[in-house]
Short mmCIF file of C-alpha atoms in Angstrom, two decimals:
data_model
loop_
_atom_site.label_atom_id
_atom_site.label_comp_id
_atom_site.label_asym_id
_atom_site.label_seq_id
_atom_site.Cartn_x
_atom_site.Cartn_y
_atom_site.Cartn_z
CA MET A 29 20.12 -13.14 5.00
CA SER A 30 19.87 -16.47 3.27
CA GLU A 31 21.61 -16.65 -0.10
CA LEU A 32 18.33 -17.90 -1.52
CA PHE A 33 16.48 -14.69 -0.63
CA ALA A 34 19.33 -12.15 -0.90
CA PRO A 35 18.50 -11.29 -4.54
CA TYR A 36 15.03 -10.18 -3.34
CA ALA A 37 16.25 -7.86 -0.59
CA HIS A 38 14.44 -4.78 -1.95
CA ALA A 39 11.15 -6.65 -2.29
CA ILE A 40 11.46 -8.03 1.25
CA ALA A 41 12.24 -4.55 2.55
CA ALA A 42 9.22 -3.18 0.64
CA MET A 43 6.95 -5.76 2.32
CA ALA A 44 8.36 -4.81 5.72
CA GLY A 45 7.94 -1.12 4.84
CA MET A 46 4.31 -1.66 3.91
CA ALA A 47 3.67 -3.45 7.20
CA LEU A 48 5.35 -0.62 9.11
CA LEU A 49 3.24 1.93 7.23
CA VAL A 50 0.04 0.19 8.35
CA LEU A 51 1.35 -0.14 11.91
CA VAL A 52 2.31 3.55 12.13
CA LEU A 53 -0.99 4.71 10.62
CA ALA A 54 -3.03 2.86 13.26
CA PRO A 55 -2.14 4.98 16.32
CA VAL A 56 -2.03 8.21 14.31
CA THR A 57 -5.53 7.49 13.04
CA GLY A 58 -6.68 6.57 16.53
CA TRP A 59 -5.30 9.82 17.90
CA MET A 60 -7.06 11.83 15.17
CA LYS A 61 -10.35 10.10 15.95
CA SER A 62 -9.94 10.48 19.72
CA LYS A 63 -9.59 14.26 19.22
CA LEU A 64 -13.15 14.09 17.85
CA GLY A 65 -14.30 12.14 20.93
CA LEU A 66 -14.94 8.98 18.94
CA ALA A 67 -14.93 5.61 20.68
CA PRO A 68 -12.24 3.09 19.69
CA GLY A 69 -13.20 1.43 16.42
CA ALA A 70 -15.69 4.15 15.49
CA ALA A 71 -15.44 5.82 12.11
CA PRO A 72 -15.69 9.57 11.58
CA ALA A 73 -18.52 10.85 9.40
CA ALA A 74 -17.80 10.20 5.72
CA ASP A 75 -16.55 13.67 4.80
CA TYR A 76 -13.30 14.10 2.89
CA GLY A 77 -13.16 17.64 4.21
CA ASN A 78 -12.48 16.13 7.64
CA PRO A 79 -8.78 15.27 8.19
CA ALA A 80 -9.67 12.55 10.72
CA TYR A 81 -11.82 10.82 8.09
CA ARG A 82 -9.01 11.04 5.53
CA TRP A 83 -6.54 9.49 8.02
CA HIS A 84 -9.12 6.83 8.88
CA ARG A 85 -9.58 5.94 5.21
CA ALA A 86 -5.82 6.07 4.50
CA HIS A 87 -5.22 3.55 7.28
CA GLY A 88 -8.12 1.36 6.21
CA ASN A 89 -7.06 1.40 2.58
CA ALA A 90 -3.44 0.57 3.43
CA ALA A 91 -4.50 -2.26 5.74
CA GLU A 92 -6.95 -3.63 3.16
CA ASN A 93 -4.29 -3.78 0.46
CA ALA A 94 -1.21 -4.84 2.45
CA ALA A 95 -2.12 -8.51 2.45
CA SER A 96 -2.60 -8.72 -1.32
CA PHE A 97 0.71 -6.96 -1.88
CA ALA A 98 2.53 -9.24 0.54
CA LEU A 99 0.96 -12.37 -0.94
CA VAL A 100 1.78 -11.65 -4.58
CA THR A 101 5.27 -10.44 -3.69
CA LEU A 102 5.99 -13.46 -1.54
CA ALA A 103 4.56 -15.76 -4.22
CA ALA A 104 6.82 -14.17 -6.85
CA ILE A 105 9.85 -14.59 -4.56
CA LEU A 106 9.07 -18.20 -3.70
CA ALA A 107 8.37 -19.01 -7.37
CA GLY A 108 11.78 -17.65 -8.32
CA ALA A 109 10.48 -14.87 -10.58
CA SER A 110 13.05 -12.38 -11.87
CA PRO A 111 14.59 -10.69 -8.79
CA VAL A 112 15.18 -7.49 -10.76
CA TRP A 113 11.52 -7.19 -11.70
CA VAL A 114 10.18 -8.33 -8.34
CA ASN A 115 12.40 -5.80 -6.54
CA TRP A 116 11.42 -2.96 -8.88
CA LEU A 117 7.70 -3.70 -8.77
CA ALA A 118 7.62 -4.15 -4.99
CA SER A 119 9.67 -1.00 -4.41
CA LEU A 120 7.44 0.97 -6.79
CA TYR A 121 4.40 -0.33 -4.94
CA LEU A 122 5.70 0.91 -1.59
CA LEU A 123 6.63 4.27 -3.13
CA SER A 124 3.18 4.57 -4.70
CA ARG A 125 1.57 3.82 -1.32
CA LEU A 126 3.66 6.54 0.36
CA VAL A 127 2.65 9.06 -2.31
CA LEU A 128 -0.95 7.84 -1.99
CA LEU A 129 -0.77 8.48 1.76
CA VAL A 130 0.40 12.07 1.19
CA VAL A 131 -2.36 12.65 -1.37
CA HIS A 132 -4.98 10.98 0.80
CA VAL A 133 -4.30 12.71 4.11
CA GLY A 134 -3.51 15.99 2.37
CA GLY A 135 -6.91 16.00 0.71
CA ILE A 136 -5.25 16.57 -2.65
CA GLY A 137 -7.62 16.32 -5.58
CA ARG A 138 -11.22 15.22 -5.77
CA ALA A 139 -12.67 12.53 -3.54
CA ASP A 140 -13.33 10.35 -6.60
CA MET A 141 -11.38 9.87 -9.82
CA GLY A 142 -8.63 12.19 -8.62
CA PRO A 143 -4.92 11.51 -8.07
CA ARG A 144 -5.77 9.14 -5.21
CA SER A 145 -7.77 6.89 -7.55
CA PHE A 146 -5.02 6.81 -10.15
CA LEU A 147 -2.36 6.01 -7.54
CA TYR A 148 -4.52 3.20 -6.19
CA VAL A 149 -4.96 1.71 -9.67
CA PHE A 150 -1.20 2.00 -10.30
CA GLY A 151 -0.48 -0.03 -7.15
CA TRP A 152 -3.22 -2.49 -8.06
CA LEU A 153 -1.63 -3.02 -11.49
CA LEU A 154 1.76 -3.62 -9.88
CA CYS A 155 0.19 -6.33 -7.71
CA ILE A 156 -1.49 -7.91 -10.75
CA ILE A 157 1.88 -8.03 -12.53
CA LEU A 158 3.59 -9.53 -9.48
CA GLY A 159 0.89 -12.18 -9.22
CA LEU A 160 1.15 -13.04 -12.93
CA MET A 161 4.94 -13.25 -12.63
CA ALA A 162 4.52 -15.78 -9.81
CA ILE A 163 2.09 -17.87 -11.84
CA ILE A 164 4.26 -17.77 -14.97
CA ALA A 165 7.34 -18.73 -12.96
CA VAL A 166 5.72 -21.92 -11.65
CA VAL A 167 3.94 -23.00 -14.82
#
């Protein structure tokens, strides 16, 4: 690893971990939907009581948020923001997404304003902080 990026090893690993999470969720979700006889690309009926729908939404949510996470993390790294903070925030983000996955596919809590919502907002706040760190580092 380049000496320039070595201090950000945890953040880089967290970005790779997030990408792997999305990549692993795709075939699992497809398999769950195929068990219902759904065509590729089709969405199960919007029912959080249905495990296939929860997997479908977990994959969609992870894919929707992976780019923002990668962009703010990469921006913070390239801007030279504090490696300690960038590593911690990026690692916490990945951990929060793994916990969110367990909550989401396990159907834990209510469909709205339950643990899933709070975990999402926690990850969102981490991304906001990473983005602000990048901006502050270059200003």
